[in-house]
């Protein structure tokens, strides 16, 4: 197919028709890429907790979820010079235009043009690129990787080497990168410090890996799933705490282990109530809490002013502070040099037709990352 005149194509996609309903493999029509867009043949995509949360709670349907993905450029739209047919890419749920105030500040990854898209449409024209029988099917995070082909803005993809395994590095599109960045960019963990992490999913364990690389002396992992205790050691956790097995509060346990509170706490659950617990488990004077989780309910945060009066700090984090197009290539390089772990997060490889199994595994807490294979 010539990139000068790509046509509408028909492919299979896993469509969500309603909140919490099993996805249905449907034939969908995918429009050609519009100006500054590319159409991607999705090779692999992994299921992220935020896909599950949005599928359960949000009201935009029918919809194609998925945002943590790798693929091959099938065609390019007018004005695109950065990509060519055949390029290997990672998709980006938050983009980087490189010209807005935020992108040029050097202080932020919150692009004003291609930031987080919540309305189920494309950034450029507020329309969809998917349809079934001429009826629109909505996007998720302007990526929608649960489809054999998808269209994204060229600012929402980054080129990677043809030699890097796409079935592994798709995890860098969100979860693993988010955790590493929270440890390195947002918290800037120092050698010999103490760390506590609430929630040991892929993001929390990536924070642990980042803390381990930085030389943290104690890395405490907190999770109610006892099965997480053993695998957590693989990523650097030195102490595992299950709240269900404690006779005292978690903050008391952490304060005892760390002799007065951790230097850094990370909330990776998406529970605003846990943020106060995380703050209270930090030490007075300089304790820093970073929140990464996306709450499904009760998004408002309440905390006693005393935790801040005592010198503690609370910071938010989106995608670990990485500028997605500028910084992700360095993480890919670190993976190829075996400086960071990715493969160990992949607990299941699943065929596209069995995508609902991935949702079940995540809801039951029986996986870290399920990689869904769409094409070779």
Coordinates of C-alpha atoms in Angstrom, one line a residue:
X1 CA 0.0 0.0 0.0
X2 CA 1.4 3.4 -1.0
X3 CA 1.8 5.9 1.9
X4 CA 0.6 8.6 -0.5
X5 CA -2.9 7.2 -0.7
X6 CA -3.7 4.8 2.1
X7 CA -7.3 3.6 2.1
X8 CA -9.8 2.5 4.7
X9 CA -9.0 -1.0 5.9
X10 CA -11.0 -3.6 7.7
X11 CA -9.4 -5.6 10.6
X12 CA -10.3 -7.3 13.9
X13 CA -10.6 -5.3 17.1
X14 CA -11.7 -6.2 20.6
X15 CA -14.6 -3.9 21.2
X16 CA -16.1 -3.0 24.6
X17 CA -19.8 -2.4 24.2
X18 CA -20.6 -1.5 27.8
X19 CA -19.0 -1.1 31.3
X20 CA -17.6 -4.4 32.5
X21 CA -19.0 -6.4 29.6
X22 CA -16.7 -8.9 28.0
X23 CA -14.9 -7.6 24.9
X24 CA -16.1 -8.8 21.6
X25 CA -13.8 -9.5 18.6
X26 CA -15.5 -7.4 15.8
X27 CA -14.6 -6.4 12.3
X28 CA -13.9 -2.7 12.3
X29 CA -13.1 -0.1 9.7
X30 CA -10.0 1.9 10.3
X31 CA -9.6 5.2 8.5
X32 CA -6.5 6.3 6.8
X33 CA -4.1 8.5 8.8
X34 CA -5.0 12.2 8.6
X35 CA -2.4 15.0 8.6
X36 CA 0.4 14.3 11.2
X37 CA -0.9 10.9 11.9
X38 CA 0.3 7.3 11.4
X39 CA -1.5 4.0 11.0
X40 CA 0.2 1.2 12.9
X41 CA -0.1 -2.6 12.6
X42 CA -0.2 -3.6 16.3
X43 CA 2.2 -6.5 17.0
X44 CA 1.8 -6.8 20.8
X45 CA -0.1 -4.9 23.5
X46 CA -0.1 -5.5 27.2
X47 CA -3.0 -5.0 29.6
X48 CA -2.6 -2.2 32.1
X49 CA -4.7 -1.7 35.3
X50 CA -6.0 1.6 33.9
X51 CA -7.5 -0.2 30.9
X52 CA -9.5 -2.4 33.4
X53 CA -10.5 0.6 35.6
X54 CA -11.8 2.6 32.6
X55 CA -13.6 -0.4 31.1
X56 CA -15.4 -1.0 34.5
X57 CA -16.3 2.6 35.2
X58 CA -16.3 5.0 32.2
X59 CA -19.3 5.8 30.1
X60 CA -17.8 6.1 26.6
X61 CA -18.9 3.1 24.5
X62 CA -18.5 1.4 22.2
X63 CA -14.8 1.7 22.7
X64 CA -11.4 0.1 21.9
X65 CA -9.2 0.0 24.9
X66 CA -5.4 -0.6 25.1
X67 CA -2.5 1.8 25.2
X68 CA 0.6 -0.1 26.1
X69 CA 1.7 -1.4 22.7
X70 CA 4.3 -1.9 20.1
X71 CA 3.9 -2.2 16.3
X72 CA 5.0 -1.4 12.8
X73 CA 4.1 1.7 10.8
X74 CA 1.7 0.7 8.0
X75 CA 1.1 4.1 6.5
X76 CA 1.8 7.8 7.2
X77 CA -0.5 10.8 6.8
X78 CA 0.3 14.1 5.1
X79 CA 3.1 16.1 6.8
X80 CA 4.7 13.2 8.6
X81 CA 8.4 13.2 8.0
X82 CA 9.6 11.5 11.2
X83 CA 8.2 8.0 10.4
X84 CA 8.2 5.8 7.3
X85 CA 6.4 2.5 6.4
X86 CA 8.1 -0.4 8.2
X87 CA 9.4 1.6 11.2
X88 CA 9.0 -0.1 14.6
X89 CA 7.3 2.0 17.2
X90 CA 6.0 2.2 20.7
X91 CA 2.7 3.9 21.3
X92 CA 2.4 6.8 23.8
X93 CA -0.7 7.4 25.8
X94 CA 0.5 10.9 26.5
X95 CA 2.3 12.6 23.6
X96 CA 5.0 15.2 23.1
X97 CA 4.6 18.0 20.6
X98 CA 7.9 19.6 21.5
X99 CA 6.7 23.1 20.8
X100 CA 4.2 24.0 23.5
X101 CA 5.1 25.8 26.7
X102 CA 5.1 22.6 28.7
X103 CA 7.3 20.7 26.2
X104 CA 9.8 23.6 25.9
X105 CA 10.0 24.3 29.6
X106 CA 12.4 21.4 30.3
X107 CA 10.4 21.0 33.6
X108 CA 7.4 18.9 32.5
X109 CA 6.0 16.1 30.4
X110 CA 2.5 17.5 30.4
X111 CA 2.1 18.4 26.7
X112 CA -0.6 21.0 26.2
X113 CA -1.3 19.7 22.7
X114 CA -1.1 15.9 22.9
X115 CA -1.6 15.3 26.6
X116 CA -3.9 12.7 28.1
X117 CA -7.0 12.3 25.9
X118 CA -10.2 11.4 27.9
X119 CA -13.1 11.9 25.4
X120 CA -12.4 8.9 23.2
X121 CA -11.4 10.9 20.1
X122 CA -8.3 12.0 18.2
X123 CA -6.4 15.1 19.4
X124 CA -6.4 16.8 16.0
X125 CA -10.1 16.9 14.9
X126 CA -12.0 15.4 17.8
X127 CA -13.3 12.5 15.6
X128 CA -12.7 8.8 15.7
X129 CA -10.7 6.7 13.2
X130 CA -12.7 3.5 14.0
X131 CA -16.2 2.6 12.8
X132 CA -18.6 -0.4 12.6
X133 CA -21.2 -0.1 9.9
X134 CA -20.6 3.6 9.7
X135 CA -21.1 4.1 13.4
X136 CA -18.2 5.5 15.4
X137 CA -16.2 3.4 17.8
X138 CA -14.3 5.5 20.4
X139 CA -10.6 5.5 21.2
X140 CA -8.8 5.1 24.6
X141 CA -6.0 7.5 25.4
X142 CA -5.8 8.3 21.7
X143 CA -4.1 4.9 21.2
X144 CA -6.6 2.0 21.2
X145 CA -4.2 -0.9 20.8
X146 CA -6.7 -3.7 21.2
X147 CA -7.0 -3.6 17.4
X148 CA -5.0 -5.2 14.6
X149 CA -4.5 -1.7 13.2
X150 CA -4.8 1.7 14.9
X151 CA -4.2 5.4 14.1
X152 CA -2.3 7.7 16.4
X153 CA -0.9 11.2 16.1
X154 CA 2.8 11.1 15.2
X155 CA 3.5 12.8 18.5
X156 CA 2.1 9.8 20.3
X157 CA 4.6 7.3 19.0
X158 CA 8.3 6.8 19.2
X159 CA 10.6 5.0 16.9
X160 CA 12.7 2.0 18.2
X161 CA 15.4 -0.2 16.7
X162 CA 14.3 -3.0 14.5
X163 CA 16.5 -5.3 16.6
X164 CA 14.5 -4.8 19.8
X165 CA 11.9 -7.5 20.6
X166 CA 8.5 -5.8 20.2
X167 CA 6.8 -8.5 22.4
X168 CA 8.9 -7.3 25.4
X169 CA 9.3 -3.6 25.1
X170 CA 5.6 -2.9 24.8
X171 CA 5.7 -2.7 28.6
X172 CA 7.7 0.5 28.3
X173 CA 4.7 2.2 26.8
X174 CA 3.3 2.7 30.3
X175 CA 3.8 0.6 33.4
X176 CA 7.5 -0.2 33.7
X177 CA 8.5 3.2 32.5
X178 CA 6.1 4.9 34.9
X179 CA 7.5 3.1 37.9
X180 CA 11.2 3.6 37.0
X181 CA 10.6 7.3 36.3
X182 CA 8.8 7.8 39.6
X183 CA 11.8 6.5 41.4
X184 CA 14.4 8.3 39.3
X185 CA 12.8 11.5 38.0
X186 CA 10.1 12.4 40.4
X187 CA 11.6 11.2 43.7
X188 CA 15.2 11.1 42.6
X189 CA 16.0 8.3 45.2
X190 CA 19.4 8.6 46.8
X191 CA 21.8 5.8 47.6
X192 CA 21.4 4.3 51.0
X193 CA 17.9 5.6 51.5
X194 CA 14.7 3.8 52.7
X195 CA 11.7 3.3 50.5
X196 CA 8.2 1.9 51.0
X197 CA 5.9 1.0 48.1
X198 CA 2.1 0.5 48.5
X199 CA 0.9 -1.9 45.8
X200 CA 3.1 -4.4 44.1
X201 CA 1.7 -4.6 40.6
X202 CA 3.9 -3.8 37.6
X203 CA 4.2 -0.1 38.5
X204 CA 5.0 -0.7 42.1
X205 CA 7.6 -3.4 41.3
X206 CA 9.1 -1.0 38.7
X207 CA 9.5 1.6 41.4
X208 CA 11.3 -1.2 43.4
X209 CA 13.6 -1.9 40.5
X210 CA 14.4 1.8 40.2
X211 CA 15.1 2.1 43.9
X212 CA 17.4 -1.0 43.7
X213 CA 19.3 0.5 40.8
X214 CA 19.8 3.7 42.9
X215 CA 21.2 1.7 45.8
X216 CA 18.4 2.1 48.4
X217 CA 19.2 0.3 51.6
X218 CA 15.7 -0.9 52.5
X219 CA 12.8 -1.3 50.0
X220 CA 9.6 -2.3 51.8
X221 CA 6.7 -3.7 49.7
X222 CA 3.2 -3.6 51.0
X223 CA 0.4 -5.7 49.4
X224 CA -2.5 -7.8 50.5
X225 CA -1.8 -10.5 48.0
X226 CA 0.6 -13.0 49.8
X227 CA 1.7 -14.3 46.4
X228 CA 3.4 -11.0 45.7
X229 CA 6.0 -11.5 48.4
X230 CA 8.3 -14.0 46.6
X231 CA 8.3 -12.4 43.1
X232 CA 8.9 -9.0 44.7
X233 CA 12.4 -10.1 45.7
X234 CA 13.2 -10.4 42.1
X235 CA 12.8 -6.6 41.7
X236 CA 14.6 -5.5 44.8
X237 CA 12.0 -5.7 47.7
X238 CA 13.9 -6.4 50.9
X239 CA 10.9 -6.5 53.3
X240 CA 7.4 -7.7 52.4
X241 CA 4.4 -6.6 54.5
X242 CA 0.9 -7.9 54.2
X243 CA -1.5 -5.6 56.1
X244 CA -3.8 -8.6 56.7
X245 CA -1.1 -10.2 58.8
X246 CA -0.3 -7.2 60.9
X247 CA -1.5 -6.4 64.4
X248 CA -0.5 -2.8 64.1
X249 CA -1.0 -0.1 61.5
X250 CA 1.1 -0.2 58.3
X251 CA 2.7 3.1 59.1
X252 CA 3.7 1.8 62.5
X253 CA 5.3 -1.2 60.9
X254 CA 7.2 1.0 58.4
X255 CA 8.3 3.4 61.1
X256 CA 9.7 0.5 63.1
X257 CA 11.5 -1.1 60.2
X258 CA 13.0 2.3 59.1
X259 CA 13.7 3.8 62.5
X260 CA 11.3 6.7 62.2
X261 CA 9.8 6.5 58.7
X262 CA 10.9 6.0 55.1
X263 CA 12.7 8.6 53.1
X264 CA 10.4 7.9 50.2
X265 CA 6.9 6.4 49.9
X266 CA 5.0 5.5 46.7
X267 CA 1.3 4.9 46.4
X268 CA 0.7 2.6 43.4
X269 CA -2.8 1.3 44.2
X270 CA -5.1 4.1 43.1
X271 CA -6.7 4.5 46.5
X272 CA -6.7 8.0 47.8
X273 CA -7.2 6.7 51.4
X274 CA -3.8 5.1 51.1
X275 CA -2.1 8.4 50.4
X276 CA -2.5 9.5 54.0
X277 CA -1.1 6.2 55.1
X278 CA 1.9 6.7 52.8
X279 CA 2.5 10.2 54.1
X280 CA 2.4 9.0 57.7
X281 CA 4.9 6.3 56.9
X282 CA 7.4 8.9 55.7
X283 CA 9.9 10.4 58.0
X284 CA 9.4 13.9 59.4
X285 CA 11.5 16.7 57.9
X286 CA 12.1 15.4 54.4
X287 CA 9.8 12.4 53.8
X288 CA 8.5 12.4 50.2
X289 CA 5.4 10.6 49.1
X290 CA 4.8 10.1 45.3
X291 CA 1.3 9.0 44.1
X292 CA 1.1 7.1 40.9
X293 CA -2.2 5.2 41.2
X294 CA -5.4 6.2 39.4
X295 CA -8.4 6.0 41.7
X296 CA -11.6 4.4 40.4
X297 CA -13.7 6.0 43.2
X298 CA -13.3 8.8 45.6
X299 CA -10.8 10.9 43.7
X300 CA -10.7 13.7 46.3
X301 CA -7.8 13.6 48.7
X302 CA -8.0 14.5 52.4
X303 CA -5.0 14.7 54.8
X304 CA -4.3 16.3 58.1
X305 CA -2.3 19.5 57.7
X306 CA 0.1 18.2 60.4
X307 CA 1.7 15.7 58.0
X308 CA 2.8 18.7 55.8
X309 CA 3.6 21.0 58.7
X310 CA 6.1 18.4 59.8
X311 CA 8.0 18.8 56.6
X312 CA 6.6 15.9 54.5
X313 CA 5.9 16.4 50.8
X314 CA 3.4 14.9 48.4
X315 CA 4.0 14.8 44.7
X316 CA 2.0 13.5 41.7
X317 CA 3.5 11.6 38.8
X318 CA 2.3 11.0 35.3
X319 CA 4.4 8.5 33.3
X320 CA 7.2 8.9 35.8
X321 CA 8.0 12.3 34.5
X322 CA 9.5 11.0 31.3
X323 CA 9.1 13.2 28.2
X324 CA 7.8 10.3 26.1
X325 CA 9.4 10.9 22.7
X326 CA 12.6 12.4 24.1
X327 CA 13.3 10.0 26.9
X328 CA 11.9 6.5 26.0
X329 CA 14.8 5.7 23.6
X330 CA 17.2 5.8 26.5
X331 CA 15.1 3.2 28.4
X332 CA 15.0 1.0 25.4
X333 CA 18.8 1.2 25.2
X334 CA 19.1 0.3 28.9
X335 CA 17.0 -2.8 28.3
X336 CA 19.2 -3.9 25.4
X337 CA 22.2 -3.5 27.6
X338 CA 20.5 -5.5 30.3
X339 CA 20.6 -2.5 32.7
X340 CA 16.9 -2.8 33.5
X341 CA 14.5 -5.8 33.7
X342 CA 11.4 -6.1 31.5
X343 CA 11.0 -9.8 30.7
X344 CA 10.4 -10.7 34.3
X345 CA 7.1 -8.7 34.5
X346 CA 5.5 -10.8 31.7
X347 CA 3.6 -13.5 33.5
X348 CA 1.4 -14.5 30.6
X349 CA 1.4 -14.5 26.8
X350 CA -2.1 -14.6 25.4
X351 CA -3.6 -14.7 21.9
X352 CA -5.8 -11.9 20.7
X353 CA -8.9 -14.1 20.7
X354 CA -8.3 -14.8 24.4
X355 CA -8.1 -11.2 25.5
X356 CA -10.8 -11.5 28.0
X357 CA -8.7 -14.0 29.9
X358 CA -6.1 -11.2 30.5
X359 CA -8.9 -9.0 32.0
X360 CA -9.9 -11.9 34.3
X361 CA -6.3 -12.6 35.4
X362 CA -5.7 -9.0 36.3
X363 CA -9.0 -8.6 38.1
X364 CA -8.2 -11.7 40.2
X365 CA -4.7 -10.5 40.9
X366 CA -3.1 -13.5 39.2
X367 CA -0.8 -11.7 36.8
X368 CA 1.7 -8.8 36.5
X369 CA 1.6 -8.2 32.7
X370 CA -0.3 -10.2 30.1
X371 CA 1.2 -9.6 26.7
X372 CA -1.5 -10.0 24.0
X373 CA -0.2 -11.0 20.6
X374 CA -2.0 -9.6 17.6
X375 CA 0.4 -10.4 14.8
X376 CA 3.9 -11.8 14.1

